[in-house]
Short mmCIF file of C-alpha atoms in Angstrom, two decimals:
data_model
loop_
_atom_site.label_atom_id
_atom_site.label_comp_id
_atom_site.label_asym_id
_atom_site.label_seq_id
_atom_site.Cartn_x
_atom_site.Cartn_y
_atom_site.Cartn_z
CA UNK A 1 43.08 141.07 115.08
CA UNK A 2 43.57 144.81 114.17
CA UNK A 3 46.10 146.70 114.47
CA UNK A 4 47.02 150.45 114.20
CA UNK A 5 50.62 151.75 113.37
CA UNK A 6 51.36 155.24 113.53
CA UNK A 7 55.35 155.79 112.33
CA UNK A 8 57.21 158.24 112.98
CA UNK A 9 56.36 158.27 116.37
CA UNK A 10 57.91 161.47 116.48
CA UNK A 11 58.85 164.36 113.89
CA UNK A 12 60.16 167.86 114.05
CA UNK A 13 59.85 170.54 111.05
CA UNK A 14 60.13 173.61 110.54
CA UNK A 15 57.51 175.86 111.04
CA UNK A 16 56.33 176.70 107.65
CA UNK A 17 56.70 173.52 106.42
CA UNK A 18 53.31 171.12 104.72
CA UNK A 19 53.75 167.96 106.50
CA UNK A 20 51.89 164.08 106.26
CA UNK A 21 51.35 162.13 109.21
CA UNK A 22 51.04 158.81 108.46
CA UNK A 23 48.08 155.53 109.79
CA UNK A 24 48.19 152.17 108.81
CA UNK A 25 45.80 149.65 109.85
CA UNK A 26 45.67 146.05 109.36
CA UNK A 27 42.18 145.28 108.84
CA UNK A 28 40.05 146.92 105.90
CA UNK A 29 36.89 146.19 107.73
CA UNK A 30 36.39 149.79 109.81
CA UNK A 31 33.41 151.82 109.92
CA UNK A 32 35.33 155.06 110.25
CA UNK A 33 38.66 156.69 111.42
CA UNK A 34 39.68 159.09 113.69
CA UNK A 35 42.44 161.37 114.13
CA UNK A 36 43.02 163.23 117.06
CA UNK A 37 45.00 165.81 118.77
CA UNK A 38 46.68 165.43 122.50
CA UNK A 39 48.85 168.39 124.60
CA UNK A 40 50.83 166.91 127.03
CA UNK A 41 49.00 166.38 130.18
CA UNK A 42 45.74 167.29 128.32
CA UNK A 43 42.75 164.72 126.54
CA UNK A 44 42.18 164.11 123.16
CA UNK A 45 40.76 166.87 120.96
CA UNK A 46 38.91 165.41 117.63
CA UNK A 47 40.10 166.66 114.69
CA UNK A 48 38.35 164.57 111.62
CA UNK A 49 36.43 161.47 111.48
CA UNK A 50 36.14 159.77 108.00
CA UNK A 51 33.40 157.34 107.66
CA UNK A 52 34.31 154.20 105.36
CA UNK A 53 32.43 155.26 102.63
CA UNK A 54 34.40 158.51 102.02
CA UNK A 55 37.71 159.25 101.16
CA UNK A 56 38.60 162.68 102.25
CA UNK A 57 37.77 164.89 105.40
CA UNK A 58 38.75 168.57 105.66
CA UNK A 59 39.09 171.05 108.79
CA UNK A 60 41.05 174.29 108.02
CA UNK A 61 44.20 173.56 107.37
CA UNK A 62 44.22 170.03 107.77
CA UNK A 63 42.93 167.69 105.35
CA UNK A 64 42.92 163.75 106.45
CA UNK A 65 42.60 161.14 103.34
CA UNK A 66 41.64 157.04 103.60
CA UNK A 67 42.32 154.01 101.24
CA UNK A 68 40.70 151.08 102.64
CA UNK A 69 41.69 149.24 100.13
CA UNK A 70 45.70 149.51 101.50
CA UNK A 71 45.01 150.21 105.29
CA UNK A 72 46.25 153.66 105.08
CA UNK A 73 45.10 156.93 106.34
CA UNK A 74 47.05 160.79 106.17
CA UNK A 75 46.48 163.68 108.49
CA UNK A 76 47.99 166.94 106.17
CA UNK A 77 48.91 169.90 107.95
CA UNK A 78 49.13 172.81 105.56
CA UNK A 79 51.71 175.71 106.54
CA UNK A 80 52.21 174.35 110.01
CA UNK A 81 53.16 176.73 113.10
CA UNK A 82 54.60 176.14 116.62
CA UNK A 83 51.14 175.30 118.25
CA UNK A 84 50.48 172.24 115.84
CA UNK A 85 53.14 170.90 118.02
CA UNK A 86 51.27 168.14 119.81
CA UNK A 87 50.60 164.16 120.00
CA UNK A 88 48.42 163.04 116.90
CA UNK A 89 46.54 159.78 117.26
CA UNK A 90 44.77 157.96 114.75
CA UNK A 91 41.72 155.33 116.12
CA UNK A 92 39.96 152.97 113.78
CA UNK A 93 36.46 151.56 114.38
CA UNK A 94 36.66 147.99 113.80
CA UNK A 95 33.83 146.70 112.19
CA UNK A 96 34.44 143.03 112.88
CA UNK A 97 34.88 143.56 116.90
CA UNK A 98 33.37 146.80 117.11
CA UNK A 99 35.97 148.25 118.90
CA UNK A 100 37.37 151.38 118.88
CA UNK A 101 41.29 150.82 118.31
CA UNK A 102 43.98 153.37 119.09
CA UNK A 103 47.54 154.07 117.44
CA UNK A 104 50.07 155.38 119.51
CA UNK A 105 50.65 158.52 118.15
CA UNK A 106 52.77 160.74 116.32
CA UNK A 107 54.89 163.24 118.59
CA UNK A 108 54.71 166.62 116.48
CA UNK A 109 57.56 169.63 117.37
CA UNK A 110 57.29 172.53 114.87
CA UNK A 111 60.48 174.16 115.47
CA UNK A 112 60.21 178.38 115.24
CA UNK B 1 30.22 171.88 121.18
CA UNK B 2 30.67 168.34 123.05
CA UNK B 3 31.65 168.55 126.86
CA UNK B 4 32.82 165.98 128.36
CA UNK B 5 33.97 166.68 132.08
CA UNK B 6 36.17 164.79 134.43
CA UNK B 7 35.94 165.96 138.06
CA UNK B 8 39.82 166.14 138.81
CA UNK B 9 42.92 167.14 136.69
CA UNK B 10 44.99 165.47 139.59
CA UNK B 11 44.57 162.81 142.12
CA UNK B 12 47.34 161.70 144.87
CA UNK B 13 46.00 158.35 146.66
CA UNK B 14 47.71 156.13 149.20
CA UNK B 15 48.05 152.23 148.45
CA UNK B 16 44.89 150.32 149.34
CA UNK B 17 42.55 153.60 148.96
CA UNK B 18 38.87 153.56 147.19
CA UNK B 19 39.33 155.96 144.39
CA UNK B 20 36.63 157.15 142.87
CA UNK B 21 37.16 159.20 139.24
CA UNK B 22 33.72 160.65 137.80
CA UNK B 23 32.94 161.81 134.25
CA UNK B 24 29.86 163.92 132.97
CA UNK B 25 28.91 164.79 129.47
CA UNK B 26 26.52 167.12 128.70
CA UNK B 27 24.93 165.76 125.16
CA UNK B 28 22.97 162.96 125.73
CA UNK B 29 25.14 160.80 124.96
CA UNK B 30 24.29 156.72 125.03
CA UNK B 31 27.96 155.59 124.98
CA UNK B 32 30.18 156.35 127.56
CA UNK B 33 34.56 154.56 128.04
CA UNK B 34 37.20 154.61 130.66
CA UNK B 35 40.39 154.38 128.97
CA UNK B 36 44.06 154.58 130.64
CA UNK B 37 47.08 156.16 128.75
CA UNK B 38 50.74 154.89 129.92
CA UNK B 39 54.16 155.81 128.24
CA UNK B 40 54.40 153.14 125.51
CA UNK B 41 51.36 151.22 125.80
CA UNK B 42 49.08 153.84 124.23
CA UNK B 43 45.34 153.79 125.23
CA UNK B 44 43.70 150.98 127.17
CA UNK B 45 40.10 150.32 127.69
CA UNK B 46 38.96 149.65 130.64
CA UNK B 47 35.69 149.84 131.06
CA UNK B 48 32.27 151.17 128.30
CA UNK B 49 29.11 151.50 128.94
CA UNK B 50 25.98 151.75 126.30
CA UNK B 51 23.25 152.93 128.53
CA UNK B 52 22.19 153.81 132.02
CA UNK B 53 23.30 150.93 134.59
CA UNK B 54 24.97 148.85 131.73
CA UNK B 55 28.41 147.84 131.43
CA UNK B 56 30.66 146.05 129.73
CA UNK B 57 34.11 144.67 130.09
CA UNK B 58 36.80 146.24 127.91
CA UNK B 59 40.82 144.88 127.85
CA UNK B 60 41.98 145.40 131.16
CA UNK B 61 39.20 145.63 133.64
CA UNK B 62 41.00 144.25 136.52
CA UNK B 63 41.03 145.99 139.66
CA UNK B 64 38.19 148.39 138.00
CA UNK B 65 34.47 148.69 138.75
CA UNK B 66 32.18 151.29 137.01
CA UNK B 67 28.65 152.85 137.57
CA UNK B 68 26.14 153.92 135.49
CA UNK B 69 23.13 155.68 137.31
CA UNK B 70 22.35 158.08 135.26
CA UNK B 71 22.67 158.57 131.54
CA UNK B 72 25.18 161.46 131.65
CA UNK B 73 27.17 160.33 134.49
CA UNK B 74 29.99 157.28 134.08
CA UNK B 75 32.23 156.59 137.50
CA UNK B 76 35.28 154.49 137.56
CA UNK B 77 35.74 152.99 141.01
CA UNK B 78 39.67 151.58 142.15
CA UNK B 79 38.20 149.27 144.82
CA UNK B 80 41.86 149.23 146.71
CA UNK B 81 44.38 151.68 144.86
CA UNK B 82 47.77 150.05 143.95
CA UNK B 83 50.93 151.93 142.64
CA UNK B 84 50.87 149.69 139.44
CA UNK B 85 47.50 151.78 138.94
CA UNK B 86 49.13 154.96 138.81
CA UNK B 87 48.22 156.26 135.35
CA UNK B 88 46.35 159.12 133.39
CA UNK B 89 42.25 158.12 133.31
CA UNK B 90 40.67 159.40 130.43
CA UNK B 91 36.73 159.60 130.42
CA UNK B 92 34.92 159.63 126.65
CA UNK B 93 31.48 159.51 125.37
CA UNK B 94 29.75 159.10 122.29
CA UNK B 95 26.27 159.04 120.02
CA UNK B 96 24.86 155.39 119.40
CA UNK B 97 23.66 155.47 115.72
CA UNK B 98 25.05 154.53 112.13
CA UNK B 99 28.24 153.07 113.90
CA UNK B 100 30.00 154.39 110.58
CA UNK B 101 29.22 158.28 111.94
CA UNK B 102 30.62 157.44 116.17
CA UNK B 103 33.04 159.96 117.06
CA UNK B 104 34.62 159.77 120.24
CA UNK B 105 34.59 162.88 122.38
CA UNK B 106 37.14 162.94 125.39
CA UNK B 107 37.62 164.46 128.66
CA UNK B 108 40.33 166.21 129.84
CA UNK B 109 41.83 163.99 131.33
CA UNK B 110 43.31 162.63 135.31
CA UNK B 111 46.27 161.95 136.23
CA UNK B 112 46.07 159.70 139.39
CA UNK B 113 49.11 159.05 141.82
CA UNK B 114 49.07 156.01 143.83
CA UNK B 115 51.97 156.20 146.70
#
């Protein structure tokens, strides 16, 4: 059965800092991966999708990598600043259930 | 961009209510979920749906029902409200086609009360 681990599941910097938020799944049979954003009281806000043939995805200043291979993913914030502070989730699409499987996040604070 | 719209921010029900939460997206998509998001049990799905009056069970459908009438419409229905469904009710959607290129779009969420 797969399973998605998201540790820490929280972290504070300083703003400034380049930071690696970290997804490990059990399972190497996914279609793709997700990572998304969440504000407090608020949905979840897409960030990248990798599909399982590729091993990088970029947006700005965020750059999200996957190794199969080891069940790993990393979101990469570049220069991060008080409104990365957020939730980050990671979901895999398992391709052996076909189910879309959430971690439980990563609570972000980039401290001023 | 994707819109995905959920008709309340907040609900307050009363134990034993019919609650009825309703989600719209706007891009055609085939795919539409009901998840629910409590402190330390992450997302749960509750109910999907791959086209118009289908559905499909997801992990905790009890005490759930769900309509599909039209394509771009997806209601989740709490036939009689109970506080142990008190809980924030996220709507999503997405494309069906190469499964490896599905990406989820979500609504913003509700956050339902049950007293």
């Amino acid at each position: 059965k797969q399973e998605v681990t998201q540790i820490p599941a929280a972290l504070s910097v300083p703003e400034g800092e380049n930071l690696v938020l970290n997804c490990s799944f059990t399972d190497s049979a996914i279609y793709n991966l997700q990572w998304f954003r969440q504000d407090p009281g608020k949905g979840l806000t897409s960030l990248l999708l990798i599909q399982s043939s590729q091993r990088e995805q970029t947006s700005g200043r965020l750059n999200a990598s996957l190794d199969k291979s080891s069940g790993r993913s990393t979101l990469y914030i570049a220069a991060s600043q008080p409104g990365d502070s957020a939730t980050y989730l990671c979901a895999v699409k398992d391709s052996s259930a076909s189910k879309i499987i959430f971690g439980s996040g990563t609570r972000l604070s980039i401290r001023p | 961009d994707v819109k995905v719209t959920q008709s309340s921010r907040y609900l307050v029900k009363r134990t034993g209510e019919k609650v009825f939460l309703e989600c719209v997206q706007d891009m055609d998509h085939e795919n539409m979920f009901w998840y629910r998001q409590d402190p330390g049990l992450g997302l749960r799905l509750i109910y999907f749906s791959y086209d118009v009056k289908m559905k499909e069970k997801g992990d905790i459908p009890e005490g759930y029902s769900v309509s599909r009438e039209k394509k771009e419409r997806f209601s989740l229905i709490l036939e009689s409200a109970s506080t142990n469904q008190t809980s924030m009710y996220l709507c999503a959607s997405s494309t069906r086609g190469q499964a490896t290129n599905e990406k989820l779009f979500f609504g913003s969420g509700t956050q339902l009360s049950v007293l």
